[in-house]
PDB file of C-alpha atoms in Angstrom:
ATOM      1  CA  MET A   1      59.106  50.482  51.259  1.00  0.00           C
ATOM      2  CA  THR A   2      62.312  51.430  52.419  1.00  0.00           C
ATOM      3  CA  ALA A   3      61.917  53.210  55.729  1.00  0.00           C
ATOM      4  CA  VAL A   4      64.151  56.556  56.096  1.00  0.00           C
ATOM      5  CA  HIS A   5      65.137  57.466  59.632  1.00  0.00           C
ATOM      6  CA  ALA A   6      66.012  59.962  60.316  1.00  0.00           C
ATOM      7  CA  ARG A   7      68.494  60.619  62.035  1.00  0.00           C
ATOM      8  CA  ARG A   8      68.367  63.544  65.359  1.00  0.00           C
ATOM      9  CA  ARG A   9      71.288  65.528  66.045  1.00  0.00           C
ATOM     10  CA  VAL A  10      71.350  67.114  69.329  1.00  0.00           C
ATOM     11  CA  ALA A  11      72.188  71.436  69.553  1.00  0.00           C
ATOM     12  CA  PRO A  12      75.065  72.053  70.982  1.00  0.00           C
ATOM     13  CA  PRO A  13      74.368  73.953  73.868  1.00  0.00           C
ATOM     14  CA  PRO A  14      74.169  77.763  73.978  1.00  0.00           C
ATOM     15  CA  PRO A  15      77.748  78.588  74.257  1.00  0.00           C
ATOM     16  CA  GLN A  16      78.912  80.037  77.715  1.00  0.00           C
ATOM     17  CA  ALA A  17      79.617  83.403  78.817  1.00  0.00           C
ATOM     18  CA  ASP A  18      82.073  84.438  80.783  1.00  0.00           C
ATOM     19  CA  PRO A  19      81.665  85.698  83.911  1.00  0.00           C
ATOM     20  CA  THR A  20      84.699  88.086  83.878  1.00  0.00           C
ATOM     21  CA  GLU A  21      83.275  89.097  80.466  1.00  0.00           C
ATOM     22  CA  THR A  22      80.601  90.276  82.326  1.00  0.00           C
ATOM     23  CA  LEU A  23      82.129  92.112  84.648  1.00  0.00           C
ATOM     24  CA  THR A  24      81.214  95.731  84.646  1.00  0.00           C
ATOM     25  CA  GLY A  25      84.267  98.012  84.295  1.00  0.00           C
ATOM     26  CA  PRO A  26      84.598  99.092  88.145  1.00  0.00           C
ATOM     27  CA  GLY A  27      84.788  94.572  88.783  1.00  0.00           C
ATOM     28  CA  ARG A  28      87.451  94.544  85.970  1.00  0.00           C
ATOM     29  CA  ALA A  29      89.151  97.326  88.030  1.00  0.00           C
ATOM     30  CA  VAL A  30      89.222  94.882  91.715  1.00  0.00           C
ATOM     31  CA  ARG A  31      90.313  92.075  89.432  1.00  0.00           C
ATOM     32  CA  ILE A  32      93.383  94.216  88.561  1.00  0.00           C
ATOM     33  CA  VAL A  33      93.869  95.126  92.038  1.00  0.00           C
ATOM     34  CA  ALA A  34      93.496  92.369  93.226  1.00  0.00           C
ATOM     35  CA  ALA A  35      96.042  91.108  90.924  1.00  0.00           C
ATOM     36  CA  VAL A  36      98.549  93.237  92.062  1.00  0.00           C
ATOM     37  CA  VAL A  37      97.754  93.158  95.636  1.00  0.00           C
ATOM     38  CA  ALA A  38      98.554  90.172  95.908  1.00  0.00           C
ATOM     39  CA  ASN A  39     101.575  89.736  95.305  1.00  0.00           C
ATOM     40  CA  THR A  40     103.624  89.066  98.642  1.00  0.00           C
ATOM     41  CA  THR A  41     106.998  91.201  96.484  1.00  0.00           C
ATOM     42  CA  LEU A  42     104.473  94.139  96.741  1.00  0.00           C
ATOM     43  CA  LEU A  43     103.179  93.622 100.872  1.00  0.00           C
ATOM     44  CA  THR A  44     107.067  93.510 101.506  1.00  0.00           C
ATOM     45  CA  ALA A  45     108.207  96.892  99.941  1.00  0.00           C
ATOM     46  CA  LEU A  46     105.110  98.516 101.042  1.00  0.00           C
ATOM     47  CA  LEU A  47     106.323  97.370 104.227  1.00  0.00           C
ATOM     48  CA  TYR A  48     110.238  98.183 103.987  1.00  0.00           C
ATOM     49  CA  PHE A  49     108.960 101.760 103.600  1.00  0.00           C
ATOM     50  CA  PHE A  50     107.164 101.716 106.284  1.00  0.00           C
ATOM     51  CA  GLY A  51     108.507 100.659 108.035  1.00  0.00           C
ATOM     52  CA  LEU A  52     112.164 102.400 107.709  1.00  0.00           C
ATOM     53  CA  VAL A  53     109.504 106.206 107.520  1.00  0.00           C
ATOM     54  CA  ALA A  54     108.651 105.100 110.984  1.00  0.00           C
ATOM     55  CA  THR A  55     112.556 104.107 112.019  1.00  0.00           C
ATOM     56  CA  GLN A  56     113.929 107.699 110.215  1.00  0.00           C
ATOM     57  CA  VAL A  57     111.024 108.916 112.815  1.00  0.00           C
ATOM     58  CA  PHE A  58     111.894 106.975 115.896  1.00  0.00           C
ATOM     59  CA  PHE A  59     115.884 107.615 115.453  1.00  0.00           C
ATOM     60  CA  GLU A  60     115.622 111.125 114.175  1.00  0.00           C
ATOM     61  CA  HIS A  61     113.980 111.637 118.029  1.00  0.00           C
ATOM     62  CA  PHE A  62     117.301 110.528 119.494  1.00  0.00           C
ATOM     63  CA  ARG A  63     119.074 112.711 117.520  1.00  0.00           C
ATOM     64  CA  VAL A  64     121.153 109.634 115.461  1.00  0.00           C
ATOM     65  CA  HIS A  65     120.714 109.527 111.869  1.00  0.00           C
ATOM     66  CA  TYR A  66     119.531 106.011 111.082  1.00  0.00           C
ATOM     67  CA  THR A  67     122.275 105.149 108.619  1.00  0.00           C
ATOM     68  CA  LEU A  68     125.362 104.900 110.820  1.00  0.00           C
ATOM     69  CA  LEU A  69     123.091 102.161 112.636  1.00  0.00           C
ATOM     70  CA  GLY A  70     122.754  98.917 109.713  1.00  0.00           C
ATOM     71  CA  GLN A  71     119.379  98.379 110.443  1.00  0.00           C
ATOM     72  CA  THR A  72     118.493  95.451 109.021  1.00  0.00           C
ATOM     73  CA  PRO A  73     115.332  93.954 106.710  1.00  0.00           C
ATOM     74  CA  ASP A  74     114.227  92.144 109.719  1.00  0.00           C
ATOM     75  CA  GLU A  75     114.333  95.316 112.300  1.00  0.00           C
ATOM     76  CA  ILE A  76     112.558  97.649 109.775  1.00  0.00           C
ATOM     77  CA  LEU A  77     109.697  95.116 108.128  1.00  0.00           C
ATOM     78  CA  ALA A  78     108.588  95.080 112.723  1.00  0.00           C
ATOM     79  CA  ARG A  79     108.816  98.771 112.205  1.00  0.00           C
ATOM     80  CA  GLY A  80     106.439  98.696 109.292  1.00  0.00           C
ATOM     81  CA  ALA A  81     103.849  95.952 110.250  1.00  0.00           C
ATOM     82  CA  ASP A  82     104.115  97.989 113.684  1.00  0.00           C
ATOM     83  CA  GLY A  83     102.886 101.234 111.531  1.00  0.00           C
ATOM     84  CA  LEU A  84     100.384  98.839 109.436  1.00  0.00           C
ATOM     85  CA  PHE A  85      97.967  97.353 112.024  1.00  0.00           C
ATOM     86  CA  VAL A  86      95.534 100.259 113.709  1.00  0.00           C
ATOM     87  CA  PRO A  87      95.291 101.691 109.437  1.00  0.00           C
ATOM     88  CA  LEU A  88      94.482  98.371 107.572  1.00  0.00           C
ATOM     89  CA  ALA A  89      92.453  97.271 110.704  1.00  0.00           C
ATOM     90  CA  GLY A  90      90.305 101.214 110.705  1.00  0.00           C
ATOM     91  CA  ILE A  91      89.925 100.583 106.949  1.00  0.00           C
ATOM     92  CA  ALA A  92      88.646  97.234 107.117  1.00  0.00           C
ATOM     93  CA  PHE A  93      86.331  97.929 109.892  1.00  0.00           C
ATOM     94  CA  ALA A  94      85.172 101.086 108.106  1.00  0.00           C
ATOM     95  CA  VAL A  95      84.618  99.460 104.246  1.00  0.00           C
ATOM     96  CA  LEU A  96      83.510  95.975 106.849  1.00  0.00           C
ATOM     97  CA  THR A  97      80.645  98.863 107.999  1.00  0.00           C
ATOM     98  CA  ALA A  98      79.826 100.353 104.944  1.00  0.00           C
ATOM     99  CA  ALA A  99      78.717  97.602 103.371  1.00  0.00           C
ATOM    100  CA  PHE A 100      76.902  95.858 105.928  1.00  0.00           C
ATOM    101  CA  LEU A 101      74.829  98.786 105.755  1.00  0.00           C
ATOM    102  CA  ALA A 102      74.073  99.452 102.544  1.00  0.00           C
ATOM    103  CA  ARG A 103      73.684  95.603 102.460  1.00  0.00           C
ATOM    104  CA  PHE A 104      70.741  96.247 105.518  1.00  0.00           C
ATOM    105  CA  LEU A 105      68.948  99.513 104.573  1.00  0.00           C
ATOM    106  CA  LYS A 106      68.556  97.831 100.390  1.00  0.00           C
ATOM    107  CA  ALA A 107      66.832  94.573 102.564  1.00  0.00           C
ATOM    108  CA  ARG A 108      64.595  96.839 104.942  1.00  0.00           C
ATOM    109  CA  LEU A 109      63.720  98.688 102.441  1.00  0.00           C
ATOM    110  CA  SER A 110      60.585  98.758  99.292  1.00  0.00           C
ATOM    111  CA  ALA A 111      62.569  99.388  96.188  1.00  0.00           C
ATOM    112  CA  ARG A 112      61.374 103.158  95.808  1.00  0.00           C
ATOM    113  CA  ARG A 113      62.576 104.394  99.577  1.00  0.00           C
ATOM    114  CA  TRP A 114      65.838 102.391  98.437  1.00  0.00           C
ATOM    115  CA  ALA A 115      65.571 104.497  95.177  1.00  0.00           C
ATOM    116  CA  ALA A 116      64.856 107.578  97.020  1.00  0.00           C
ATOM    117  CA  LEU A 117      67.559 107.378  99.320  1.00  0.00           C
ATOM    118  CA  LEU A 118      69.934 107.163  96.558  1.00  0.00           C
ATOM    119  CA  ARG A 119      68.953 109.789  94.828  1.00  0.00           C
ATOM    120  CA  VAL A 120      69.023 112.004  98.183  1.00  0.00           C
ATOM    121  CA  CYS A 121      73.103 110.311  98.666  1.00  0.00           C
ATOM    122  CA  THR A 122      73.808 111.026  95.129  1.00  0.00           C
ATOM    123  CA  PRO A 123      74.801 114.546  94.619  1.00  0.00           C
ATOM    124  CA  ALA A 124      75.877 115.137  98.128  1.00  0.00           C
ATOM    125  CA  ALA A 125      78.599 112.276  97.660  1.00  0.00           C
ATOM    126  CA  ALA A 126      79.895 114.593  95.709  1.00  0.00           C
ATOM    127  CA  VAL A 127      79.516 117.852  97.534  1.00  0.00           C
ATOM    128  CA  LEU A 128      81.189 115.928 100.253  1.00  0.00           C
ATOM    129  CA  GLY A 129      83.693 114.035  97.774  1.00  0.00           C
ATOM    130  CA  LEU A 130      84.705 117.034  95.896  1.00  0.00           C
ATOM    131  CA  LEU A 131      84.806 119.185  99.803  1.00  0.00           C
ATOM    132  CA  LEU A 132      87.154 116.749 100.707  1.00  0.00           C
ATOM    133  CA  LEU A 133      88.958 116.983  97.492  1.00  0.00           C
ATOM    134  CA  GLY A 134      88.742 120.398  97.692  1.00  0.00           C
ATOM    135  CA  VAL A 135      90.515 121.360 101.513  1.00  0.00           C
ATOM    136  CA  THR A 136      92.543 117.458 100.781  1.00  0.00           C
ATOM    137  CA  ALA A 137      94.625 118.603  97.919  1.00  0.00           C
ATOM    138  CA  PRO A 138      96.645 121.712  99.173  1.00  0.00           C
ATOM    139  CA  ILE A 139      97.678 119.835 101.670  1.00  0.00           C
ATOM    140  CA  THR A 140     100.247 118.027  99.823  1.00  0.00           C
ATOM    141  CA  VAL A 141     102.360 121.536  99.302  1.00  0.00           C
ATOM    142  CA  ASN A 142     102.199 122.651 103.523  1.00  0.00           C
ATOM    143  CA  PRO A 143     101.438 119.564 105.231  1.00  0.00           C
ATOM    144  CA  GLU A 144     102.847 121.436 108.479  1.00  0.00           C
ATOM    145  CA  PRO A 145      99.689 121.794 109.912  1.00  0.00           C
ATOM    146  CA  PHE A 146      97.996 119.126 109.903  1.00  0.00           C
ATOM    147  CA  ARG A 147     100.821 116.761 111.183  1.00  0.00           C
ATOM    148  CA  ALA A 148      98.539 116.987 115.254  1.00  0.00           C
ATOM    149  CA  TYR A 149      96.236 115.002 113.298  1.00  0.00           C
ATOM    150  CA  PRO A 150      98.571 112.028 111.046  1.00  0.00           C
ATOM    151  CA  GLY A 151      96.979 109.832 108.730  1.00  0.00           C
ATOM    152  CA  LEU A 152      93.800 111.953 108.491  1.00  0.00           C
ATOM    153  CA  PRO A 153      94.745 114.166 105.259  1.00  0.00           C
ATOM    154  CA  GLY A 154      94.955 110.596 102.785  1.00  0.00           C
ATOM    155  CA  LEU A 155      92.427 108.887 103.979  1.00  0.00           C
ATOM    156  CA  GLY A 156      89.872 112.107 103.678  1.00  0.00           C
ATOM    157  CA  PHE A 157      91.395 112.331 100.133  1.00  0.00           C
ATOM    158  CA  ALA A 158      90.751 108.757  99.767  1.00  0.00           C
ATOM    159  CA  VAL A 159      87.259 108.856 100.094  1.00  0.00           C
ATOM    160  CA  GLY A 160      86.402 112.255  98.031  1.00  0.00           C
ATOM    161  CA  VAL A 161      87.633 110.377  95.533  1.00  0.00           C
ATOM    162  CA  VAL A 162      84.848 106.808  95.915  1.00  0.00           C
ATOM    163  CA  LEU A 163      82.397 109.945  96.883  1.00  0.00           C
ATOM    164  CA  VAL A 164      82.769 111.087  93.897  1.00  0.00           C
ATOM    165  CA  ALA A 165      82.855 108.229  91.574  1.00  0.00           C
ATOM    166  CA  PHE A 166      80.124 106.585  93.120  1.00  0.00           C
ATOM    167  CA  ALA A 167      78.057 109.727  92.885  1.00  0.00           C
ATOM    168  CA  TRP A 168      79.381 109.714  89.315  1.00  0.00           C
ATOM    169  CA  ARG A 169      78.677 106.626  88.930  1.00  0.00           C
ATOM    170  CA  ARG A 170      74.900 107.176  90.521  1.00  0.00           C
ATOM    171  CA  TRP A 171      74.049 109.453  86.982  1.00  0.00           C
ATOM    172  CA  GLY A 172      75.461 107.507  84.552  1.00  0.00           C
ATOM    173  CA  SER A 173      73.051 105.243  85.626  1.00  0.00           C
ATOM    174  CA  ARG A 174      70.826 107.287  85.700  1.00  0.00           C
ATOM    175  CA  SER A 175      70.769 108.340  82.574  1.00  0.00           C
ATOM    176  CA  GLY A 176      70.876 105.150  80.509  1.00  0.00           C
ATOM    177  CA  ARG A 177      73.885 104.878  80.075  1.00  0.00           C
ATOM    178  CA  GLY A 178      74.672 102.171  81.907  1.00  0.00           C
ATOM    179  CA  ALA A 179      77.960 103.101  83.910  1.00  0.00           C
ATOM    180  CA  ALA A 180      79.994 106.390  83.855  1.00  0.00           C
ATOM    181  CA  LEU A 181      82.990 104.526  84.964  1.00  0.00           C
ATOM    182  CA  GLY A 182      85.049 102.513  82.501  1.00  0.00           C
ATOM    183  CA  PRO A 183      87.692 100.278  83.037  1.00  0.00           C
ATOM    184  CA  VAL A 184      90.658 103.583  82.352  1.00  0.00           C
ATOM    185  CA  GLU A 185      88.270 105.542  84.531  1.00  0.00           C
ATOM    186  CA  SER A 186      88.152 102.684  87.710  1.00  0.00           C
ATOM    187  CA  VAL A 187      91.594 102.329  87.289  1.00  0.00           C
ATOM    188  CA  ALA A 188      92.226 105.648  87.834  1.00  0.00           C
ATOM    189  CA  ALA A 189      89.630 105.828  90.492  1.00  0.00           C
ATOM    190  CA  PHE A 190      91.524 103.250  92.656  1.00  0.00           C
ATOM    191  CA  LEU A 191      94.798 104.493  92.132  1.00  0.00           C
ATOM    192  CA  LEU A 192      94.066 107.531  93.151  1.00  0.00           C
ATOM    193  CA  VAL A 193      92.429 106.537  95.931  1.00  0.00           C
ATOM    194  CA  ALA A 194      95.875 103.905  96.549  1.00  0.00           C
ATOM    195  CA  ILE A 195      97.428 107.224  96.667  1.00  0.00           C
ATOM    196  CA  GLY A 196      95.696 109.125  99.382  1.00  0.00           C
ATOM    197  CA  LEU A 197      95.583 106.242 100.816  1.00  0.00           C
ATOM    198  CA  PHE A 198      99.732 105.649 100.661  1.00  0.00           C
ATOM    199  CA  TRP A 199      99.579 109.200 102.117  1.00  0.00           C
ATOM    200  CA  ALA A 200      97.907 107.752 105.335  1.00  0.00           C
ATOM    201  CA  VAL A 201      99.729 105.395 106.428  1.00  0.00           C
ATOM    202  CA  GLY A 202     102.419 106.577 105.749  1.00  0.00           C
ATOM    203  CA  ASP A 203     102.067 108.918 107.882  1.00  0.00           C
ATOM    204  CA  TYR A 204     100.490 106.840 110.182  1.00  0.00           C
ATOM    205  CA  SER A 205     103.724 105.016 110.434  1.00  0.00           C
ATOM    206  CA  ALA A 206     105.545 108.589 111.223  1.00  0.00           C
ATOM    207  CA  SER A 207     103.143 108.921 114.570  1.00  0.00           C
ATOM    208  CA  VAL A 208     104.063 105.975 115.699  1.00  0.00           C
ATOM    209  CA  GLY A 209     107.876 105.961 115.289  1.00  0.00           C
ATOM    210  CA  THR A 210     107.359 109.366 117.194  1.00  0.00           C
ATOM    211  CA  ARG A 211     105.186 107.351 119.566  1.00  0.00           C
ATOM    212  CA  ARG A 212     107.662 105.194 120.178  1.00  0.00           C
ATOM    213  CA  GLY A 213     110.691 107.286 120.814  1.00  0.00           C
ATOM    214  CA  PHE A 214     108.428 108.752 123.512  1.00  0.00           C
ATOM    215  CA  GLU A 215     107.687 105.254 125.210  1.00  0.00           C
ATOM    216  CA  ILE A 216     111.671 104.585 125.327  1.00  0.00           C
ATOM    217  CA  GLU A 217     112.135 107.810 126.726  1.00  0.00           C
ATOM    218  CA  ALA A 218     109.663 107.604 129.687  1.00  0.00           C
ATOM    219  CA  GLN A 219     111.950 104.985 130.396  1.00  0.00           C
ATOM    220  CA  VAL A 220     114.591 105.940 130.113  1.00  0.00           C
ATOM    221  CA  PRO A 221     115.141 106.298 134.109  1.00  0.00           C
ATOM    222  CA  TRP A 222     113.671 102.085 133.865  1.00  0.00           C
ATOM    223  CA  MET A 223     116.282 100.672 131.623  1.00  0.00           C
ATOM    224  CA  ALA A 224     119.218  98.762 133.082  1.00  0.00           C
ATOM    225  CA  ASP A 225     122.519 100.586 134.221  1.00  0.00           C
ATOM    226  CA  ALA A 226     125.336 100.330 132.215  1.00  0.00           C
ATOM    227  CA  VAL A 227     128.625  99.942 132.152  1.00  0.00           C
ATOM    228  CA  VAL A 228     131.308 100.926 129.840  1.00  0.00           C
ATOM    229  CA  TYR A 229     134.547  99.106 130.148  1.00  0.00           C
ATOM    230  CA  SER A 230     137.342 100.569 127.156  1.00  0.00           C
ATOM    231  CA  THR A 231     140.791 100.280 126.638  1.00  0.00           C
ATOM    232  CA  ASP A 232     140.945 103.722 125.287  1.00  0.00           C
ATOM    233  CA  SER A 233     139.306 107.146 126.552  1.00  0.00           C
ATOM    234  CA  LEU A 234     136.279 107.717 124.835  1.00  0.00           C
ATOM    235  CA  ASN A 235     135.716 110.876 125.994  1.00  0.00           C
ATOM    236  CA  LEU A 236     131.776 110.177 126.564  1.00  0.00           C
ATOM    237  CA  ALA A 237     131.084 113.436 127.857  1.00  0.00           C
ATOM    238  CA  GLY A 238     127.021 114.076 128.970  1.00  0.00           C
ATOM    239  CA  GLU A 239     124.646 115.372 131.617  1.00  0.00           C
ATOM    240  CA  GLY A 240     124.709 113.195 134.659  1.00  0.00           C
ATOM    241  CA  VAL A 241     128.136 110.491 132.545  1.00  0.00           C
ATOM    242  CA  ARG A 242     130.664 109.218 134.519  1.00  0.00           C
ATOM    243  CA  GLN A 243     134.543 108.749 133.344  1.00  0.00           C
ATOM    244  CA  VAL A 244     136.649 106.848 136.049  1.00  0.00           C
ATOM    245  CA  ALA A 245     141.023 106.335 134.912  1.00  0.00           C
ATOM    246  CA  CYS A 246     141.663 102.831 136.300  1.00  0.00           C
ATOM    247  CA  ALA A 247     144.186 102.760 137.857  1.00  0.00           C
ATOM    248  CA  GLN A 248     145.715  99.670 138.630  1.00  0.00           C
ATOM    249  CA  PRO A 249     148.490  99.231 136.159  1.00  0.00           C
ATOM    250  CA  ASP A 250     148.585  95.922 134.395  1.00  0.00           C
ATOM    251  CA  ALA A 251     144.006  96.638 134.464  1.00  0.00           C
ATOM    252  CA  ALA A 252     143.053  95.573 131.019  1.00  0.00           C
ATOM    253  CA  TYR A 253     140.375  98.262 130.925  1.00  0.00           C
ATOM    254  CA  LYS A 254     141.236 101.883 131.076  1.00  0.00           C
ATOM    255  CA  TYR A 255     138.904 103.664 131.330  1.00  0.00           C
ATOM    256  CA  ARG A 256     135.380 102.912 132.901  1.00  0.00           C
ATOM    257  CA  TYR A 257     132.033 105.114 131.973  1.00  0.00           C
ATOM    258  CA  ASP A 258     129.237 105.168 134.070  1.00  0.00           C
ATOM    259  CA  GLY A 259     125.467 106.179 133.315  1.00  0.00           C
ATOM    260  CA  LEU A 260     124.630 105.409 130.870  1.00  0.00           C
ATOM    261  CA  LYS A 261     121.564 103.173 129.647  1.00  0.00           C
ATOM    262  CA  LEU A 262     121.982 100.891 126.264  1.00  0.00           C
ATOM    263  CA  LEU A 263     119.153 102.206 123.768  1.00  0.00           C
ATOM    264  CA  LEU A 264     120.251  99.578 121.162  1.00  0.00           C
ATOM    265  CA  GLN A 265     123.045  97.469 119.175  1.00  0.00           C
ATOM    266  CA  SER A 266     122.478  97.815 115.756  1.00  0.00           C
ATOM    267  CA  GLY A 267     125.048  96.653 112.722  1.00  0.00           C
ATOM    268  CA  GLY A 268     127.704  96.559 115.287  1.00  0.00           C
ATOM    269  CA  GLN A 269     126.776  99.849 116.514  1.00  0.00           C
ATOM    270  CA  TYR A 270     126.277 100.911 120.420  1.00  0.00           C
ATOM    271  CA  VAL A 271     123.238 103.815 121.135  1.00  0.00           C
ATOM    272  CA  PHE A 272     123.866 104.795 124.826  1.00  0.00           C
ATOM    273  CA  LEU A 273     121.957 107.246 126.191  1.00  0.00           C
ATOM    274  CA  PRO A 274     122.596 109.550 129.780  1.00  0.00           C
ATOM    275  CA  ALA A 275     120.851 108.291 132.442  1.00  0.00           C
ATOM    276  CA  VAL A 276     118.859 111.132 133.344  1.00  0.00           C
ATOM    277  CA  TRP A 277     118.525 111.963 129.382  1.00  0.00           C
ATOM    278  CA  ARG A 278     115.790 114.451 127.727  1.00  0.00           C
ATOM    279  CA  SER A 279     114.493 114.929 123.955  1.00  0.00           C
ATOM    280  CA  SER A 280     114.399 118.620 125.230  1.00  0.00           C
ATOM    281  CA  ALA A 281     118.827 118.636 125.735  1.00  0.00           C
ATOM    282  CA  GLY A 282     119.661 115.020 125.163  1.00  0.00           C
ATOM    283  CA  THR A 283     122.934 113.955 123.635  1.00  0.00           C
ATOM    284  CA  ALA A 284     123.163 110.411 122.547  1.00  0.00           C
ATOM    285  CA  PHE A 285     126.476 108.181 121.723  1.00  0.00           C
ATOM    286  CA  VAL A 286     127.548 105.558 119.440  1.00  0.00           C
ATOM    287  CA  VAL A 287     130.181 104.127 119.809  1.00  0.00           C
ATOM    288  CA  PRO A 288     132.032 100.606 117.099  1.00  0.00           C
ATOM    289  CA  ARG A 289     131.027  97.389 118.442  1.00  0.00           C
ATOM    290  CA  THR A 290     134.888  96.055 119.420  1.00  0.00           C
ATOM    291  CA  ASP A 291     136.580  93.957 121.688  1.00  0.00           C
ATOM    292  CA  SER A 292     138.238  96.682 122.660  1.00  0.00           C
ATOM    293  CA  LEU A 293     134.790  97.482 125.240  1.00  0.00           C
ATOM    294  CA  ARG A 294     133.276  95.762 127.852  1.00  0.00           C
ATOM    295  CA  LEU A 295     129.688  96.295 129.263  1.00  0.00           C
ATOM    296  CA  GLU A 296     128.466  95.240 132.461  1.00  0.00           C
ATOM    297  CA  PHE A 297     124.469  96.126 133.542  1.00  0.00           C
ATOM    298  CA  GLY A 298     122.819  96.363 136.408  1.00  0.00           C
ATOM    299  CA  PRO A 299     119.892  97.386 138.465  1.00  0.00           C
ATOM    300  CA  PRO A 300     118.580 101.442 137.774  1.00  0.00           C
ATOM    301  CA  GLY A 301     119.605 103.678 139.718  1.00  0.00           C
ATOM    302  CA  SER A 302     122.205 101.155 141.062  1.00  0.00           C
ATOM    303  CA  THR A 303     125.477 103.118 142.562  1.00  0.00           C
ATOM    304  CA  PRO A 304     129.157 102.189 140.774  1.00  0.00           C
ATOM    305  CA  PRO A 305     131.653 101.535 142.685  1.00  0.00           C
ATOM    306  CA  PRO A 306     133.594 103.965 143.181  1.00  0.00           C
ATOM    307  CA  THR A 307     137.165 102.762 141.691  1.00  0.00           C
ATOM    308  CA  CYS A 308     138.026 100.035 139.172  1.00  0.00           C
TER     309      CYS A 308
END
């Protein structure tokens, strides 16, 4: 008898499911948003935009148009970072606190109590979210009443969208149809949240520019005194600014101006302020940086000689 040996075939393992395919709509939306945010070009553009907002408001405080100074990208990006640190830290802290609180309550409460808590939170989130959207949406038409609260309207809009999306998703889960937010709806919700945060950070960056302007104004009396020598008359006239004609006929510089403070130099331009400059009634001088000028600096409040 011939022994027939049956060949045993090892069944191939079942195909592993791609973890990305099991993600729900919000999970896929998070991956999309994360891929966009990871783009350094986008982050640089955001820094530049918020820095430009802060730059415009800062120089507006001194009544100087920012386009005259040719601010470099490095200067604008630095102001953008100045206006982004606090909002980013605040948003990250709020998200982390909410996530930790949710995990803590879910671990401490029984499944029944956790479900009861969600049943109470769902309608409350819907009502609060709709209320926030109803209050903040009209502010886009007339933002003046909320100028004293920079960033708050945009933040309220973003939180309102999050609360409404949370409530809608919970109701969809309770109805037995699974997640109520698909990829399209989730991306739309993330886009609205991003618009709200963009609005909030833009307002905050503008407030940072205003605050920096007031800080510089308070420091003007303690800045080094600037004395400007010029070969030609600059006709600088302002409170506390004095023009002195040099008596020596062979002097390289014919005129001297004192009572000034140097605010900054940028784009080949000097920006001078009178030593007694005030935002309520003060003049800023934009003077081209040329070889016909010479600058000297001394301690604040120093008395220059009566002649050149």
